[in-house]
Amino acid sequence: MAENGEPVITIDNVSKFFGSFQALKDTSLKVTAGERVVICGPSGSGKSTLIRCINRLEKHDAGEIVLNGVVLGENKESIDAIRTNVGMVFQQFNLFPHLTVLENLTLGPTRARKMSADAAKQLAMQFLERVRIPDQAGKYPAQLSGGQQQRVAIARTLCMEPKIILFDEPTSALDPEMINEVLDVMVELAGTGMTMLCVTHEMGFARKVADTMVFMDHGEIVEISPPDKFFKEPESQRCRDFLDQILQH
Amino acid sequence: MVRVLVLVLAGLTLSGCSANWGWYVVDPTSDTGWSNLKFLLSGMYYTILLSVTAILISIAVGLLVALPGLSEKPLLRRLNQIYVELVRAVPILVLILWVYYGLPQVTGLGIGVFWAGVIALALSDSAFQAEIFRAGIQSINRGQYEAAHSISLNYVDTMRYVILPQAIRRILPALGNQLVYMLKMSSLVSVIGMSELTRKANELVVSEYRPLEIYTILVLEYLVLILIVSAGVRWLERRLNSGDQR
Ligand SMILES: Nc1ncnc2c1ncn2[C@@H]1O[C@H](COP(=O)(O)OP(=O)(O)OP(=O)(O)O)[C@@H](O)[C@H]1O
Ligand SMILES: [Mg+2]
C-alpha cells in the first residue's frame, strides 16, 4: 500500500568510507510516506550503515540525504528534522540498564521534546499498552526477557512519536521463541501507516508487510523491487543465490 | 576487620603495663588524659572538612578534565594528557608548600591555610580522578550513546542521564579509594599549620614528650575514620547496584 507521493526520505548517490574501506557505494533509494521497506543482504554488505546514515549515527561522505525536505548535515535544522521524524530500534535493544522501563520511555519525551513529566508518563503508558507490557513499567530492563526488552525498546522509540522507524535486525539477538512477539508488534505498527525501514532476514515478516524489498551486496543496492517479484524472480544472480541460501530451510 | 582492631587495641593496652608505655597521657579516667584525648580528637573536624571539600572539588575538576580526554579531536585529547601528566608529576607535599608560600606571590593575594590545603589536595587528586572518570566512561557500551542519540538527547543530557550514572556506579570503588587516599594525604597539610589530626598530635607530643602513645592514638584515629568511610562506600555500592544489575 505504498502511497505515491513525495518521498519522505531521498538517498541520493550516498557513499560512506571507513578509512579507505568503502562501506556504501553511490547508493540511492527513495522512500514515500507510509512505505515499508525491508532491506536484506549478506553480512557486511552495508545494510546497517545505510539506515544509520538516515539518523546520522553515521555521517555519509558523499551524496545527499533529504529527510522531509531537509538536506541532512551538521546543522540545527537537520538535527530537528531527525528528532521529529526518525526513531531507531537496535539489534541489542540498548535499553538504559540503570533506569526502569518507565524511565527509559519518558527520558526522550521529557528531555528532548520538553514534555511535562505527567504528559510523558501518560504517553509512555499508552505505548507500553501498545506493545502489551504495561505491567512491567516499574521493572529494570535486566528483569525482563529479551522479547520484552525489545518491545520496551520499540515503545521507547514510539514515545518520540516519529514518522519513520529504522529497525536494525530487531529480532537477531532473540531466542527463537521470542521472535514472534516482537514481529507481531512490528506487523501491528505497519498497520498504523508508520513508515518503516527494516533490516531483517525474517522473510515471512517481509512477505507479510513489505511494500518494497531492497537487496544489498558489497556496499551497493543491487535490487529494489516489490516482494512478489523479489521472491519469485529476482533479477540478479547475487540476489538469487542469497535468497536460496536463507530460504533453503 | 573489627576483630583485628580489637586485638590490636587489647595488645597495646596490655603492653601498656610494661615500663616503655605511659598510657596516662591519654587515660580518659584522669583529667589531663581526658583533655589530651579531646585535644587530639578535635583535629578530626578539619581532617574531614579538608578531605571532603578537596575530594568534591577534585571530582568536579576530574570530570571536566576527563571529558576532553574522550573527544574525537586529537587536540582536546592532548590537553587532557598534558594536564594529567603535569599534575600527577608533582608530589603532594611540594604542591602544598608551593600553593601556600608560592601562589600568594604570583597572585598578590594571601591565602588561608585551609584553602591552600584544599587547593593543593584537590589539584593533585584531580589528575587521578580524571583518569578514573575517563576509564569509567570509556567502559560504557557504544550502544548506550547510540540509543541516546536515537531519542535525540543532546551531549549534556546524554552524559547526565545515560552515561555518567552508569559510569559512576562502575567507578565507585575507585572513588572510595581516592577518598581514603585523600584522608591520609590531608595529614600533610599539617606542615603549613592546619589544625587537623596530625598537627594536633604533633603539638601534644611537643608538650607531653610521649610520642609513642600519642602517635599510636593518631594511627587509631585514621584507622577508625577510614574503616568507617570504607563501610560507607560499600553500603553505597550495594544500594546503587540493587535491582538494575545487567
Ligand atoms: N565503525 C566502523 N569502522 C570500520 N568499518 C566499519 C564500521 N562499521 C562498519 N564497518 C564495515 O563496513 C561494512 C558494512 O558494515 P555494516 O554494518 O553496514 O554491514 P551489515 O550489512 O549491516 O552487516 P551485518 O549483517 O553483519 O550487520 C562492513 O565490512 C564493516 O566491517
Ligand atoms: Mg548490520
mmCIF file of C-alpha atoms in Angstrom, chain A residues 52 55-58 79 82-84 86-88 90 93-99 104 107-109 111-112 114 140 142-143 156-157 160, chain B residues 72 141-154 156-158 160-166 169-170 240 242-246:
data_model
loop_
_atom_site.group_PDB
_atom_site.id
_atom_site.type_symbol
_atom_site.label_atom_id
_atom_site.label_comp_id
_atom_site.label_asym_id
_atom_site.label_seq_id
_atom_site.Cartn_x
_atom_site.Cartn_y
_atom_site.Cartn_z
ATOM 1 C CA ARG A 52 22.335 4.568 10.251
ATOM 2 C CA ASN A 55 19.586 9.403 11.573
ATOM 3 C CA ARG A 56 23.227 10.393 11.289
ATOM 4 C CA LEU A 57 24.592 7.740 13.575
ATOM 5 C CA GLU A 58 26.977 7.513 10.642
ATOM 6 C CA ILE A 79 19.036 17.692 13.997
ATOM 7 C CA ILE A 82 15.787 13.831 12.693
ATOM 8 C CA ARG A 83 14.314 14.365 16.159
ATOM 9 C CA THR A 84 10.807 14.963 14.903
ATOM 10 C CA VAL A 86 13.148 9.357 12.856
ATOM 11 C CA GLY A 87 13.325 6.670 15.547
ATOM 12 C CA MET A 88 15.546 3.621 15.679
ATOM 13 C CA PHE A 90 18.603 -1.784 17.621
ATOM 14 C CA PHE A 93 17.919 -3.282 22.371
ATOM 15 C CA ASN A 94 20.282 -0.765 24.018
ATOM 16 C CA LEU A 95 17.913 -0.047 26.873
ATOM 17 C CA PHE A 96 19.313 2.068 29.701
ATOM 18 C CA PRO A 97 20.038 -0.542 32.395
ATOM 19 C CA HIS A 98 20.075 1.897 35.328
ATOM 20 C CA LEU A 99 16.586 3.207 34.567
ATOM 21 C CA ASN A 104 13.566 4.545 29.753
ATOM 22 C CA LEU A 107 13.616 10.269 29.142
ATOM 23 C CA GLY A 108 13.337 11.261 25.478
ATOM 24 C CA PRO A 109 9.954 12.988 25.769
ATOM 25 C CA ARG A 111 14.451 15.958 27.795
ATOM 26 C CA ALA A 112 14.375 16.141 24.005
ATOM 27 C CA LYS A 114 10.372 19.150 26.621
ATOM 28 C CA TYR A 140 14.527 -2.698 35.305
ATOM 29 C CA ALA A 142 17.593 -6.813 33.263
ATOM 30 C CA GLN A 143 14.466 -8.227 34.902
ATOM 31 C CA ARG A 156 10.752 3.920 23.782
ATOM 32 C CA THR A 157 11.083 4.784 20.104
ATOM 33 C CA MET A 160 9.303 10.143 20.402
ATOM 34 C CA GLU B 72 37.487 12.569 18.906
ATOM 35 C CA ASN B 141 28.934 0.348 25.690
ATOM 36 C CA ARG B 142 28.688 2.360 22.475
ATOM 37 C CA GLY B 143 25.080 1.230 22.115
ATOM 38 C CA GLN B 144 24.146 3.465 25.042
ATOM 39 C CA TYR B 145 25.320 6.552 23.135
ATOM 40 C CA GLU B 146 23.513 5.341 20.030
ATOM 41 C CA ALA B 147 20.272 4.806 21.941
ATOM 42 C CA ALA B 148 20.594 8.268 23.496
ATOM 43 C CA HIS B 149 21.218 9.712 20.036
ATOM 44 C CA SER B 150 18.197 7.862 18.649
ATOM 45 C CA ILE B 151 15.922 9.533 21.201
ATOM 46 C CA SER B 152 17.569 12.857 20.325
ATOM 47 C CA LEU B 153 19.293 13.594 23.626
ATOM 48 C CA ASN B 154 21.958 16.269 23.313
ATOM 49 C CA VAL B 156 24.854 17.174 28.100
ATOM 50 C CA ASP B 157 21.671 15.125 28.622
ATOM 51 C CA THR B 158 23.334 12.007 27.245
ATOM 52 C CA ARG B 160 23.930 13.401 32.639
ATOM 53 C CA TYR B 161 21.119 10.876 32.327
ATOM 54 C CA VAL B 162 22.645 7.948 30.463
ATOM 55 C CA ILE B 163 26.422 7.695 30.610
ATOM 56 C CA LEU B 164 27.528 9.201 33.937
ATOM 57 C CA PRO B 165 25.012 7.400 36.172
ATOM 58 C CA GLN B 166 26.312 4.108 34.811
ATOM 59 C CA ARG B 169 28.373 3.042 39.586
ATOM 60 C CA ARG B 170 31.338 1.329 37.974
ATOM 61 C CA LEU B 240 23.166 1.592 43.866
ATOM 62 C CA SER B 242 20.486 -3.424 43.776
ATOM 63 C CA GLY B 243 17.783 -4.001 41.193
ATOM 64 C CA ASP B 244 19.384 -2.925 37.976
ATOM 65 C CA GLN B 245 22.157 -5.467 37.514
ATOM 66 C CA ARG B 246 22.640 -6.347 33.874
#
